[in-house]
Coordinates of C-alpha atoms in Angstrom, one line a residue:
M23 CA 59.5 -19.6 -70.9
P24 CA 62.8 -18.5 -72.6
L25 CA 63.1 -15.0 -73.8
I26 CA 62.8 -14.4 -77.6
K27 CA 65.7 -12.4 -78.9
K28 CA 65.7 -10.2 -81.9
G29 CA 66.3 -12.2 -85.1
D30 CA 65.1 -15.5 -83.6
V31 CA 62.7 -17.5 -85.8
V32 CA 59.4 -18.0 -83.9
P33 CA 57.7 -21.4 -84.9
D34 CA 54.0 -21.4 -85.9
I35 CA 51.8 -22.7 -83.1
I36 CA 48.4 -22.9 -84.8
Q37 CA 47.7 -26.2 -86.5
L38 CA 44.7 -28.1 -87.9
L39 CA 43.3 -30.9 -85.7
P40 CA 43.3 -34.4 -87.1
D41 CA 39.9 -35.4 -88.4
N42 CA 39.2 -38.0 -85.7
I43 CA 39.8 -35.5 -82.9
A44 CA 37.7 -32.8 -84.7
N45 CA 34.9 -35.3 -85.1
Q46 CA 35.0 -36.2 -81.4
I47 CA 34.7 -32.5 -80.5
A48 CA 31.8 -32.0 -82.9
A49 CA 30.2 -35.2 -81.5
G50 CA 30.0 -33.5 -78.1
E51 CA 27.4 -31.2 -79.5
V52 CA 25.3 -33.8 -81.2
I53 CA 25.8 -37.0 -79.2
Q54 CA 25.5 -36.2 -75.5
R55 CA 24.1 -39.6 -74.4
P56 CA 22.6 -42.7 -76.0
A57 CA 19.2 -41.0 -76.4
S58 CA 20.9 -38.4 -78.6
A59 CA 22.0 -41.1 -81.1
V60 CA 18.6 -42.7 -81.0
K61 CA 17.0 -39.5 -82.0
E62 CA 19.3 -38.9 -84.9
L63 CA 19.0 -42.5 -86.2
L64 CA 15.2 -42.5 -86.0
E65 CA 15.0 -39.2 -87.8
N66 CA 17.2 -40.5 -90.6
A67 CA 14.9 -43.5 -91.0
V68 CA 11.9 -41.3 -91.2
D69 CA 13.6 -39.1 -93.9
A70 CA 14.4 -42.3 -95.8
G71 CA 10.6 -42.8 -96.3
A72 CA 10.4 -45.9 -94.1
T73 CA 7.0 -47.3 -93.2
E74 CA 8.4 -49.6 -90.6
I75 CA 11.1 -48.6 -88.1
K76 CA 12.5 -50.9 -85.4
L77 CA 14.8 -49.8 -82.5
F78 CA 16.8 -52.3 -80.5
V79 CA 18.9 -51.2 -77.5
T80 CA 21.1 -53.2 -75.0
D81 CA 22.2 -51.8 -71.6
A82 CA 20.2 -48.6 -72.2
G83 CA 22.2 -48.0 -75.4
K84 CA 25.6 -48.1 -73.9
N85 CA 26.5 -51.4 -75.6
L86 CA 24.1 -51.4 -78.6
I87 CA 21.8 -49.1 -80.5
Q88 CA 20.3 -50.6 -83.6
V89 CA 17.8 -49.1 -86.0
V90 CA 16.3 -51.2 -88.8
D91 CA 14.1 -49.5 -91.4
N92 CA 12.5 -50.4 -94.8
G93 CA 13.3 -47.0 -96.4
K94 CA 14.8 -46.3 -99.8
G95 CA 18.3 -47.4 -98.7
M96 CA 21.7 -46.1 -100.1
S97 CA 24.0 -46.8 -102.9
E98 CA 27.6 -48.0 -102.3
T99 CA 28.9 -44.4 -102.8
D100 CA 26.3 -42.9 -100.6
A101 CA 26.9 -45.4 -97.8
R102 CA 30.5 -44.3 -97.7
M103 CA 29.8 -40.6 -98.0
C104 CA 27.2 -40.5 -95.2
F105 CA 29.9 -40.8 -92.6
E106 CA 31.7 -37.7 -93.7
R107 CA 31.1 -34.4 -91.8
H108 CA 28.5 -32.1 -93.3
A109 CA 27.6 -34.7 -95.9
T110 CA 23.9 -34.4 -96.6
S111 CA 21.3 -35.0 -99.4
K112 CA 19.0 -32.3 -98.2
I113 CA 20.8 -29.1 -98.7
S114 CA 22.6 -27.9 -101.9
S115 CA 22.4 -24.1 -101.5
I116 CA 22.0 -21.5 -98.8
E117 CA 18.4 -21.0 -99.9
D118 CA 17.6 -24.6 -99.0
L119 CA 18.5 -23.9 -95.4
F120 CA 15.4 -21.8 -95.1
K121 CA 13.1 -24.3 -96.7
I122 CA 13.9 -27.3 -94.5
K123 CA 11.1 -29.9 -94.4
T124 CA 13.1 -33.0 -93.4
M125 CA 14.1 -34.0 -89.9
G126 CA 17.9 -34.3 -90.3
F127 CA 19.8 -31.9 -92.6
R128 CA 23.1 -30.9 -91.2
G129 CA 25.0 -34.0 -92.1
E130 CA 26.6 -34.4 -88.7
A131 CA 24.7 -37.2 -87.1
L132 CA 26.5 -40.3 -88.6
A133 CA 29.8 -38.6 -88.6
S134 CA 29.4 -37.8 -84.9
I135 CA 28.2 -41.3 -84.1
A136 CA 31.1 -42.9 -86.0
A137 CA 33.6 -40.7 -84.0
V138 CA 32.5 -42.0 -80.6
A139 CA 31.3 -45.6 -81.3
Q140 CA 31.9 -48.7 -83.4
V141 CA 29.4 -48.6 -86.3
E142 CA 28.2 -51.3 -88.7
L143 CA 26.0 -50.3 -91.6
K144 CA 24.1 -52.5 -94.0
T145 CA 22.0 -50.9 -96.6
R146 CA 20.4 -51.7 -100.0
K147 CA 18.3 -49.9 -102.5
A148 CA 15.1 -51.7 -103.6
E149 CA 16.3 -51.9 -107.2
D150 CA 19.7 -53.3 -106.4
E151 CA 20.5 -56.9 -106.1
L152 CA 23.3 -56.5 -103.5
G153 CA 23.7 -54.0 -100.7
S154 CA 26.7 -52.4 -99.0
C155 CA 28.3 -53.3 -95.7
L156 CA 30.6 -50.9 -93.8
E157 CA 32.4 -51.0 -90.5
V158 CA 33.6 -47.7 -89.1
E159 CA 35.5 -47.1 -85.8
N160 CA 36.9 -43.9 -84.5
S161 CA 36.0 -42.2 -87.8
I162 CA 38.1 -44.7 -89.7
V163 CA 36.4 -47.0 -92.3
K164 CA 37.7 -50.5 -91.3
K165 CA 35.8 -52.5 -93.9
Q166 CA 33.6 -51.9 -97.0
E167 CA 32.2 -54.7 -99.1
A168 CA 29.1 -55.8 -101.0
C169 CA 26.7 -58.0 -99.1
S170 CA 23.2 -59.4 -99.1
A171 CA 20.8 -57.2 -97.2
S172 CA 17.1 -56.4 -97.0
A173 CA 15.8 -53.3 -98.7
G174 CA 16.4 -50.3 -96.5
T175 CA 19.0 -49.6 -93.9
N176 CA 20.2 -51.5 -90.8
I177 CA 22.7 -49.5 -88.7
C178 CA 24.3 -50.8 -85.4
M179 CA 26.1 -48.5 -83.0
K180 CA 28.1 -50.5 -80.5
N181 CA 30.1 -49.4 -77.3
L182 CA 29.2 -45.8 -77.2
F183 CA 32.1 -43.5 -76.0
F184 CA 34.5 -46.5 -76.1
N185 CA 37.3 -44.2 -77.1
V186 CA 36.2 -41.4 -74.7
P187 CA 36.1 -43.1 -71.3
A188 CA 35.6 -39.8 -69.5
R189 CA 32.4 -39.2 -71.4
R190 CA 31.2 -42.8 -70.7
N191 CA 31.8 -42.4 -67.0
F192 CA 29.5 -39.4 -66.9
L193 CA 26.5 -41.5 -68.2
K194 CA 23.9 -42.2 -65.5
S195 CA 22.4 -45.5 -64.5
N196 CA 20.8 -47.8 -67.1
A197 CA 17.3 -46.9 -65.8
A198 CA 17.9 -43.2 -66.1
E199 CA 19.4 -43.4 -69.6
M200 CA 16.6 -45.7 -70.7
R201 CA 14.1 -43.1 -69.7
H202 CA 15.8 -40.6 -72.0
I203 CA 15.7 -43.1 -74.8
V204 CA 12.0 -43.8 -74.3
D205 CA 11.4 -40.0 -74.3
E206 CA 13.1 -39.5 -77.7
F207 CA 11.4 -42.6 -79.1
I208 CA 8.0 -41.3 -78.1
R209 CA 8.6 -37.9 -79.6
V210 CA 9.5 -39.3 -83.0
A211 CA 6.8 -42.0 -83.0
M212 CA 4.1 -39.4 -81.9
A213 CA 5.0 -37.1 -84.8
F214 CA 4.5 -39.9 -87.5
P215 CA 1.5 -42.0 -86.5
H216 CA 1.3 -43.4 -90.1
I217 CA 4.6 -45.3 -89.5
F218 CA 5.0 -48.5 -87.6
F219 CA 7.5 -48.2 -84.7
S220 CA 8.8 -50.7 -82.2
L221 CA 11.3 -50.5 -79.3
T222 CA 13.0 -53.6 -77.8
S223 CA 15.2 -53.3 -74.8
N224 CA 17.5 -56.2 -73.7
G225 CA 15.4 -58.6 -75.8
Q226 CA 12.0 -57.4 -74.3
Q227 CA 9.6 -55.4 -76.4
V228 CA 8.7 -52.1 -74.8
F229 CA 6.6 -50.6 -77.6
H230 CA 4.8 -52.1 -80.5
L231 CA 3.0 -49.2 -82.3
E232 CA 0.9 -50.1 -85.3
A233 CA 0.4 -47.5 -88.0
G234 CA -2.9 -45.6 -87.5
S235 CA -4.4 -42.2 -86.7
L236 CA -3.0 -39.6 -84.3
K237 CA -5.7 -40.4 -81.8
Q238 CA -4.8 -44.1 -81.9
R239 CA -1.1 -43.3 -81.5
I240 CA -1.8 -41.1 -78.4
S241 CA -3.7 -44.0 -76.8
Q242 CA -0.9 -46.4 -77.7
I243 CA 1.7 -44.3 -76.1
L244 CA 0.0 -42.4 -73.2
G245 CA -2.6 -45.1 -72.3
T246 CA -6.1 -46.0 -73.2
S247 CA -7.4 -43.9 -70.3
Y248 CA -7.1 -40.9 -72.6
T249 CA -9.2 -42.4 -75.4
S250 CA -12.5 -40.9 -74.3
K251 CA -11.0 -37.8 -72.8
L252 CA -9.4 -36.1 -75.9
V253 CA -10.7 -32.9 -77.5
S254 CA -9.9 -32.4 -81.1
V255 CA -8.2 -29.2 -82.1
S256 CA -8.3 -28.1 -85.8
E257 CA -7.8 -24.6 -87.1
D258 CA -6.7 -23.9 -90.7
T259 CA -5.6 -20.5 -91.9
D260 CA -3.6 -19.1 -94.8
Y261 CA -0.7 -18.4 -92.4
M262 CA -0.6 -21.6 -90.4
N263 CA -2.5 -24.7 -89.4
V264 CA -3.0 -25.9 -85.8
Y265 CA -4.3 -29.4 -85.2
G266 CA -4.1 -32.2 -82.7
F267 CA -5.7 -33.1 -79.4
V268 CA -5.9 -31.6 -75.8
G269 CA -7.0 -33.5 -72.8
K270 CA -10.2 -32.6 -71.0
P271 CA -9.6 -30.6 -67.8
E272 CA -10.1 -33.7 -65.6
T273 CA -6.9 -35.2 -67.1
A274 CA -4.7 -32.4 -65.9
K275 CA -1.7 -33.6 -63.8
K276 CA 0.8 -32.1 -61.4
T277 CA 3.6 -32.8 -63.9
R278 CA 4.3 -31.6 -67.5
G279 CA 5.0 -35.1 -68.9
D280 CA 2.2 -35.5 -71.4
Q281 CA 2.8 -32.2 -73.3
Y282 CA 4.0 -32.3 -76.9
F283 CA 4.5 -29.5 -79.4
F284 CA 5.5 -30.3 -83.0
V285 CA 6.3 -27.7 -85.7
N286 CA 6.4 -29.2 -89.2
N287 CA 6.4 -32.6 -87.4
R288 CA 9.5 -31.7 -85.4
F289 CA 9.3 -31.9 -81.6
I290 CA 10.1 -28.6 -79.9
K291 CA 10.2 -27.2 -76.4
S292 CA 8.6 -23.8 -76.1
A293 CA 7.7 -22.2 -72.8
Y294 CA 6.1 -19.4 -74.8
L295 CA 3.7 -21.7 -76.7
N296 CA 3.0 -23.7 -73.5
H297 CA 1.8 -20.5 -71.9
A298 CA -0.6 -20.1 -74.8
V299 CA -2.2 -23.4 -74.0
M300 CA -2.2 -22.8 -70.3
S301 CA -4.0 -19.5 -70.8
A302 CA -6.6 -21.3 -72.9
F303 CA -7.3 -23.6 -69.9
D304 CA -7.4 -20.6 -67.5
E305 CA -9.9 -21.2 -64.6
M306 CA -10.7 -24.7 -65.8
I307 CA -7.8 -26.5 -64.0
A308 CA -5.9 -25.9 -60.8
K309 CA -3.1 -23.4 -60.9
D310 CA -0.5 -26.0 -60.1
S311 CA -1.8 -28.5 -62.7
F312 CA -0.8 -29.0 -66.3
P313 CA -3.1 -30.0 -69.2
M314 CA -2.3 -32.8 -71.6
Y315 CA -1.8 -31.8 -75.2
V316 CA -0.4 -33.1 -78.5
L317 CA -0.4 -30.2 -80.9
F318 CA 1.0 -29.8 -84.4
I319 CA 1.8 -26.5 -86.1
D320 CA 2.2 -26.5 -89.9
L321 CA 4.0 -23.4 -91.0
D322 CA 5.9 -22.2 -94.0
P323 CA 9.6 -23.2 -93.3
S324 CA 10.7 -19.7 -94.4
Q325 CA 8.8 -18.3 -91.3
L326 CA 11.0 -20.0 -88.8
D327 CA 14.6 -20.9 -88.1
I328 CA 15.2 -24.5 -86.8
N329 CA 19.0 -24.3 -86.8
V330 CA 19.4 -22.3 -83.6
H331 CA 20.1 -25.2 -81.3
P332 CA 22.3 -28.4 -81.7
T333 CA 19.4 -30.7 -80.9
K334 CA 17.0 -28.7 -82.9
Q335 CA 14.5 -28.8 -80.0
E336 CA 14.4 -25.0 -79.9
I337 CA 13.4 -23.0 -82.9
K338 CA 12.8 -19.3 -83.6
F339 CA 9.6 -18.0 -85.2
E340 CA 9.6 -14.9 -87.4
D341 CA 6.5 -13.6 -85.6
E342 CA 6.0 -15.4 -82.2
K343 CA 3.0 -13.3 -81.3
I344 CA 0.9 -14.5 -84.2
V345 CA 1.7 -18.1 -83.5
Y346 CA 0.9 -17.6 -79.8
A347 CA -2.5 -16.0 -80.7
F348 CA -3.4 -18.8 -83.2
V349 CA -2.5 -21.6 -80.7
Q350 CA -4.4 -20.0 -77.9
A351 CA -7.5 -19.3 -80.0
A352 CA -7.5 -22.8 -81.5
V353 CA -7.4 -24.5 -78.1
K354 CA -10.1 -22.1 -76.7
H355 CA -12.3 -22.8 -79.7
A356 CA -11.9 -26.5 -79.3
L357 CA -12.8 -26.5 -75.6
A358 CA -15.8 -24.2 -76.2
Q359 CA -17.0 -26.3 -79.2
F360 CA -17.1 -29.4 -77.0
S361 CA -19.0 -27.6 -74.2
I362 CA -16.0 -27.8 -71.9
A363 CA -15.3 -24.1 -71.5
P364 CA -17.2 -22.5 -68.6
S365 CA -20.6 -21.0 -69.5
L366 CA -23.2 -18.9 -67.6
D367 CA -25.1 -21.1 -65.1
F368 CA -28.6 -19.9 -64.4
S369 CA -29.5 -22.8 -62.0
L370 CA -30.0 -21.9 -58.4
N371 CA -27.1 -22.5 -56.1
A372 CA -28.1 -25.0 -53.4
D373 CA -26.3 -22.9 -50.7
I374 CA -28.8 -20.1 -51.3
Q375 CA -31.6 -22.4 -49.9
Q376 CA -29.8 -22.5 -46.6
M377 CA -29.7 -18.7 -46.1
E378 CA -31.9 -17.2 -43.4
A379 CA -33.5 -14.8 -45.9
V380 CA -34.9 -17.8 -47.7
S381 CA -35.4 -20.4 -45.0
K382 CA -36.9 -18.2 -42.2
P383 CA -40.2 -16.2 -42.4
V384 CA -40.0 -12.4 -42.3
T385 CA -41.3 -10.9 -39.0
E386 CA -43.6 -7.9 -39.0
E387 CA -40.9 -5.7 -37.4
R388 CA -38.4 -6.8 -40.1
L389 CA -40.8 -6.2 -42.9
E390 CA -41.6 -2.7 -41.6
S391 CA -37.9 -1.9 -41.3
I392 CA -37.3 -3.0 -44.9
T393 CA -40.3 -1.3 -46.5
S394 CA -39.6 2.1 -44.8
S395 CA -36.2 2.5 -46.3
N396 CA -35.5 4.8 -49.2
L397 CA -33.7 2.0 -51.1
F398 CA -36.8 -0.2 -51.0
K399 CA -39.0 2.6 -52.2
T400 CA -36.9 3.4 -55.2
F401 CA -37.3 -0.1 -56.5
S402 CA -41.0 -0.5 -55.6
Q403 CA -42.6 2.7 -56.7
K404 CA -44.0 2.9 -60.2
N405 CA -41.5 4.1 -62.8
Q406 CA -38.8 4.6 -60.2
A407 CA -36.6 1.5 -60.7
H408 CA -34.0 3.7 -62.3
K409 CA -33.9 6.3 -59.6
I410 CA -31.7 6.2 -56.5
E411 CA -31.8 8.9 -53.9
G412 CA -28.6 10.8 -53.6
T413 CA -29.1 12.3 -50.1
N414 CA -27.9 9.3 -48.1
R415 CA -25.3 7.3 -50.0
S416 CA -24.2 5.4 -46.9
E417 CA -27.5 3.4 -47.1
L418 CA -26.1 1.7 -50.2
R419 CA -23.2 0.4 -48.2
S420 CA -25.4 -1.6 -45.9
W421 CA -27.5 -3.5 -48.5
K422 CA -26.4 -6.8 -46.9
D423 CA -28.4 -5.8 -43.8
F424 CA -31.6 -6.9 -45.6
Y425 CA -30.3 -10.5 -45.4
E426 CA -27.9 -10.7 -42.5
P427 CA -28.3 -9.9 -38.8
S428 CA -26.5 -6.8 -37.9
A429 CA -23.1 -7.5 -36.4
Q430 CA -21.6 -5.6 -33.4
P431 CA -18.6 -3.4 -34.3
L432 CA -15.2 -4.6 -33.2
P433 CA -13.6 -2.7 -30.3
S434 CA -11.7 0.3 -31.4
D435 CA -8.6 -0.7 -29.6
L436 CA -8.3 -3.9 -31.6
G437 CA -6.1 -2.0 -34.0
T438 CA -3.3 -2.0 -31.5
E439 CA -2.7 -5.6 -32.3
T440 CA -2.2 -5.1 -36.0
D441 CA 0.5 -3.4 -38.0
T442 CA 0.1 -2.2 -41.5
T443 CA 2.9 -3.0 -43.9
N444 CA 2.4 -2.2 -47.6
G445 CA -1.4 -2.3 -47.0
Q446 CA -1.2 -5.9 -45.5
L447 CA -2.4 -6.6 -42.0
E448 CA 0.0 -8.7 -39.9
Y449 CA -1.5 -10.3 -36.8
T450 CA 0.9 -10.9 -34.0
G451 CA -1.3 -12.8 -31.6
Y452 CA -0.2 -16.2 -32.7
S453 CA 3.2 -17.8 -33.0
L454 CA 4.9 -20.9 -34.3
L455 CA 6.1 -23.2 -31.5
K456 CA 9.8 -23.7 -31.7
D457 CA 10.0 -26.9 -29.7
E458 CA 7.8 -29.5 -28.0
Q459 CA 8.4 -28.1 -24.5
K460 CA 6.0 -25.2 -25.3
L461 CA 3.2 -27.7 -25.8
R462 CA 1.0 -27.9 -22.7
L463 CA -2.4 -29.5 -23.6
L464 CA -5.0 -29.1 -20.9
P465 CA -5.6 -32.3 -18.9
D466 CA -8.4 -34.3 -20.5
A467 CA -8.5 -31.8 -23.3
V468 CA -11.2 -32.3 -25.9
L469 CA -10.0 -31.6 -29.4
T470 CA -12.2 -30.2 -32.1
Q471 CA -12.0 -30.6 -35.9
L472 CA -12.9 -27.5 -38.1
H473 CA -13.9 -27.8 -41.7
G474 CA -12.4 -31.2 -42.0
S475 CA -9.0 -29.6 -42.2
Y476 CA -7.9 -28.2 -38.8
I477 CA -7.7 -29.5 -35.3
V478 CA -8.2 -27.1 -32.3
A479 CA -6.3 -28.2 -29.3
P480 CA -6.6 -26.1 -26.1
T481 CA -3.4 -25.5 -24.2
Q482 CA -2.5 -23.7 -20.9
Q483 CA -1.5 -20.6 -22.9
G484 CA -4.4 -20.5 -25.3
F485 CA -5.0 -23.0 -28.1
L486 CA -3.2 -24.6 -31.1
L487 CA -4.6 -24.6 -34.6
V488 CA -3.1 -27.7 -36.3
H489 CA -3.3 -28.4 -40.0
Q490 CA -4.1 -32.1 -40.1
Q491 CA -2.7 -32.9 -43.6
Q492 CA 0.5 -31.0 -43.1
A493 CA 1.0 -32.3 -39.6
H494 CA 0.5 -35.9 -40.8
E495 CA 3.0 -35.2 -43.7
R496 CA 5.7 -34.2 -41.1
V497 CA 5.0 -37.4 -39.0
L498 CA 5.2 -39.7 -42.1
Y499 CA 8.3 -37.9 -43.5
E500 CA 10.3 -38.5 -40.3
R501 CA 9.0 -42.1 -40.0
Y502 CA 10.0 -43.0 -43.5
S503 CA 13.3 -41.1 -43.2
E504 CA 14.2 -43.3 -40.3
A505 CA 13.2 -46.4 -42.3
T506 CA 15.6 -45.5 -45.1
H507 CA 18.5 -45.3 -42.7
G508 CA 17.7 -48.3 -40.6
K509 CA 15.0 -51.0 -40.3
Q510 CA 12.7 -51.0 -43.4
M511 CA 9.0 -50.4 -43.0
P512 CA 6.7 -53.5 -42.5
T513 CA 4.9 -54.7 -45.5
Q514 CA 1.2 -55.7 -45.4
Q515 CA 0.9 -58.7 -47.8
S516 CA -2.1 -58.5 -50.1
L517 CA -4.4 -61.5 -50.0
F518 CA -5.3 -60.9 -53.6
P519 CA -2.4 -59.1 -55.3
S520 CA -3.5 -56.5 -57.8
T521 CA -1.9 -55.8 -61.2
I522 CA -1.1 -52.4 -62.5
Q523 CA -0.6 -51.5 -66.2
L524 CA 1.8 -48.5 -66.7
S525 CA 3.0 -46.5 -69.7
A526 CA 6.4 -47.5 -71.0
A527 CA 8.0 -44.3 -69.5
D528 CA 6.5 -45.0 -66.1
S529 CA 7.4 -48.7 -66.3
V530 CA 11.1 -47.7 -66.7
L531 CA 10.8 -45.2 -63.8
I532 CA 9.3 -47.7 -61.4
Q533 CA 11.9 -50.3 -62.2
E534 CA 14.5 -47.8 -61.1
L535 CA 12.6 -47.2 -57.8
L536 CA 11.8 -50.8 -56.9
P537 CA 14.7 -51.3 -54.3
D538 CA 13.8 -48.0 -52.5
L539 CA 10.1 -48.8 -52.6
K540 CA 10.8 -52.1 -50.9
V541 CA 12.5 -50.2 -48.0
L542 CA 9.4 -48.1 -47.6
G543 CA 7.0 -51.1 -47.5
Y544 CA 6.0 -51.5 -51.1
L545 CA 6.5 -54.9 -52.6
V546 CA 6.1 -54.6 -56.4
E547 CA 7.3 -57.2 -58.9
P548 CA 7.6 -56.9 -62.7
F549 CA 5.1 -59.1 -64.6
G550 CA 6.2 -58.3 -68.2
N551 CA 4.9 -56.0 -70.9
N552 CA 4.8 -52.9 -68.7
T553 CA 2.7 -54.7 -66.1
F554 CA 3.5 -55.0 -62.4
V555 CA 2.0 -57.0 -59.5
V556 CA 1.6 -55.2 -56.2
Q557 CA 2.2 -58.0 -53.6
G558 CA 2.2 -55.7 -50.6
T559 CA 2.0 -52.1 -49.4
P560 CA 2.8 -50.3 -46.2
A561 CA 0.3 -51.0 -43.4
D562 CA -1.2 -47.5 -43.7
I563 CA -2.6 -48.1 -47.2
L564 CA -6.1 -49.4 -47.3
Q565 CA -6.7 -52.7 -49.0
G566 CA -8.1 -52.2 -52.5
N567 CA -6.3 -48.8 -53.0
E568 CA -2.9 -50.3 -54.0
K569 CA -3.2 -49.4 -57.7
M570 CA -4.2 -45.8 -57.0
A571 CA -1.4 -45.5 -54.4
I572 CA 1.3 -46.6 -56.9
E573 CA 0.0 -44.3 -59.6
L574 CA -0.2 -41.3 -57.3
L575 CA 3.3 -42.0 -56.0
L576 CA 4.8 -42.0 -59.5
E577 CA 3.0 -38.8 -60.3
Q578 CA 4.3 -37.2 -57.1
Y579 CA 7.8 -38.4 -57.8
K580 CA 7.8 -36.9 -61.4
H581 CA 6.6 -33.7 -59.8
F582 CA 9.6 -33.6 -57.5
S583 CA 12.1 -34.9 -60.1
S584 CA 13.0 -31.5 -61.4
D585 CA 14.5 -30.6 -58.0
I586 CA 18.2 -31.6 -58.3
K587 CA 19.2 -30.7 -54.7
F588 CA 17.6 -33.9 -53.3
S589 CA 18.8 -37.4 -53.7
K590 CA 16.5 -40.1 -55.4
R591 CA 15.7 -41.6 -52.0
E592 CA 14.9 -38.2 -50.4
K593 CA 12.5 -37.4 -53.2
L594 CA 10.8 -40.7 -52.8
V595 CA 10.4 -40.3 -49.0
R596 CA 8.9 -36.8 -49.6
C597 CA 6.5 -38.2 -52.2
V598 CA 5.3 -41.1 -50.0
A599 CA 4.8 -38.8 -47.1
K600 CA 2.8 -36.3 -49.2
Q601 CA 0.8 -39.0 -50.9
Q602 CA -0.1 -41.0 -47.8
A603 CA -0.9 -38.0 -45.5
I604 CA -4.6 -37.7 -44.5
K605 CA -6.2 -35.2 -46.8
T606 CA -8.3 -32.2 -46.0
G607 CA -12.0 -33.1 -45.7
K608 CA -11.2 -36.3 -43.8
T609 CA -13.3 -36.6 -40.6
L610 CA -11.2 -37.7 -37.6
G611 CA -12.3 -39.1 -34.3
Q612 CA -11.2 -37.9 -30.9
Q613 CA -8.6 -40.6 -30.5
E614 CA -7.3 -40.1 -34.0
M615 CA -6.8 -36.4 -33.4
L616 CA -5.0 -37.0 -30.1
V617 CA -2.7 -39.5 -31.6
L618 CA -1.8 -37.2 -34.5
V619 CA -1.0 -34.3 -32.2
E620 CA 1.1 -36.5 -29.9
E621 CA 3.0 -37.9 -32.9
L622 CA 3.6 -34.5 -34.3
F623 CA 5.2 -33.2 -31.2
S624 CA 7.4 -36.2 -30.9
C625 CA 9.0 -35.3 -34.2
K626 CA 12.4 -33.7 -34.4
T627 CA 11.0 -30.7 -36.3
P628 CA 7.3 -30.6 -35.5
N629 CA 6.6 -27.0 -36.6
I630 CA 7.1 -27.3 -40.4
T631 CA 6.5 -29.7 -43.3
P632 CA 9.4 -31.0 -45.3
N633 CA 8.9 -28.2 -47.8
G634 CA 8.7 -25.5 -45.1
S635 CA 5.0 -24.9 -44.6
P636 CA 3.7 -24.5 -41.0
T637 CA 2.0 -27.5 -39.4
Y638 CA 0.3 -25.5 -36.7
L639 CA -0.2 -22.0 -35.2
E640 CA -0.4 -21.1 -31.5
F641 CA -3.0 -18.5 -30.4
K642 CA -2.2 -17.1 -26.9
A643 CA -4.8 -16.3 -24.3
D644 CA -3.8 -12.6 -23.8
Y645 CA -4.1 -12.0 -27.5
L646 CA -7.6 -13.5 -27.6
E647 CA -8.6 -11.3 -24.7
R648 CA -7.4 -8.2 -26.4
M649 CA -9.3 -9.1 -29.6
F650 CA -12.5 -8.9 -27.5
G651 CA -11.5 -5.6 -25.9
K652 CA -10.5 -7.0 -22.5

C-alpha cells in the first residue's frame, strides 16, 4: 500500500450497497432454504384472511413454490409496494410493534424472496374486476400489467437462489429439503384448523386438510391413532389462556417429533416450556421418552417480544416463570381430571402373596420368638400402640427379621476387595475381556439364563455374565455394517405383502431411506397417498411383524437423526441393529445362547455395543473365592 503524504487527498471508501445486493444479504436471514419461503408465504396467506390455502412445490421447492389463497387480495399499488423492503400493512408506529397479532409484520418476506428467486404474482381484490400481474427478478420489476385473476393471491417463486449459486449448492437432497417443507407446512396448518390447507409435491397430493376442529386437524396430520388417545387441556385465567391436547402416557415416543407449542397462534420452540410439560408427566412415562402435545397459549402481545429471532420461532416472555407455572398446572390438571395421573392404589400387590410370611404357616418356635420381643408387646398391649421402648433401639433396625430368615453376615475381609471413592463402592473382581483369546468356555458348558436378560457362561477362569440384548446388538451391527460395504442382506419375500400407512413426514423420510433399506434386506415400495407395500424383510423378522418393524425402525432413525457425526447409512445400520436385537425378557434355549455367545466373540469388537455399553462382564474365580472368605 503506498504511503500517504501530507497534503494528499484521501478518497472516501464507505459507500452504499446497491439495492439488489442489500436485498440478497437481508434475504440470507429470512430465506435460508425453500422451507423458509414456504413459511413466509403461508403466513402471508393466513394474514390475508384466506379460508383456503393451497401449496404446490416442485423438486422440493428448488424449482417452484406456489401458494394460492382466496384472501382479500391486493390493489395495483399494494401489489407493487409489497416487494419493497420493510413495506408492511401491519405496523405504522413503534407502539404497534408491541401489539403484534398477525403472523408476518416486518415487511421483509417478499422483498427477500424477490432478491433470490424469479417471482410471479397475480392478485385481485373481490370488489375489483381486474387484478394485477407482476414479474420480479433479482429485486427488479420486469413486468406489471392488469390481468384477469381469481379473488385472492397467487404467488409463484421459481428457481430459488438462481442468482446465488453458492447458496443453491449448499441445499441438501430433495428428500431432506422436502422434510423441512412438510415441517413448516404442518406448523402453520396446525395453528389454524379452521382453514383448508393442501400440499402438492411434484403433482402428487401430500396433504388435504379440511377445515374443522383442532382435534380433527391433529388426527389429520399426526394420524388417526391419536384420536382416542388425546387429553383435552383448557385453563382460562385473566393473565393467559392455555388450551389444546396432550397425548396419553402410552403415546410417548423416543423422539420429540410430535410436540407443538403455539403462542398467539405462532409456532415457537421453547426448551423452558417443554420442561414444564415434561415435569407434568413426571413418573408417568420413561425418562428417555417424550409426550405428544399440541398446546396453545393466548397472551397479551404486550407481555412478550416476538421480534428477537429472524424466523420468529423464539420469543421472549416478560415473566417466564408465570407462563411455566400455568402450563405445568394446566397439563397436570388435565391428566388428573381424566384419571391418568397416578393415584393411591389400595389393592393388594400380587407379589405379597408369594412371601414366606403369608404363604407358610408360623411354627411354635417362631411365634414364641416374635411374641417375646419388646417391639411386639408395645403394639399388642392395651393403650400402648403409641409407646416404643427406648432402651434397645437396635431392635428397630431388625424389623425385617419378622418376615425374612436371618442371613449370615458377610466375612469381614470382604472389604479388601472394595475401594471407596466418593462414597461409591467399586468392585474389582470382574473385568471386560479385551479380545476373544481370553474366552475359554468349559467343555460341554451349560449356559444359564437369568431374569430373561443375562446369560451365565462358565469359563476356565470363572464365568461370563453376558447381556443378551446388547450382545445381539453388537452381532447385528457388524453383520449389517458388512452388508453396506459388500453383498446386501438376503430378503425374505412375503407371501402376503402388507401395507403400511405413514404420516406425511414419515412418508418423505422413508422415501429417502428406500435404497439403503434395500441393502439391509427391506423391500419396500411406494403405493401412493403415503402408503407403502412391504414386499420383503430381512430373514430375522418374523412374518406378520413387518409393519411394526418398519414403524419402529423409523422411530429409531428419528431418535438418532440429531447426531450429526454419523452418516445416514451408519445411523440406519445402528437403528436396525438396535431394533432387531432380542429384547430383555425373551427366553432363550441352550442352543440359542451358545450360538449368540459364539457369534459375539467372532465380532471384531465383542466387548461393547455400537454406543459404548458393555456386552458382558467377566467374574474371575479368585475373586469369587475371596467374596466367600476363602
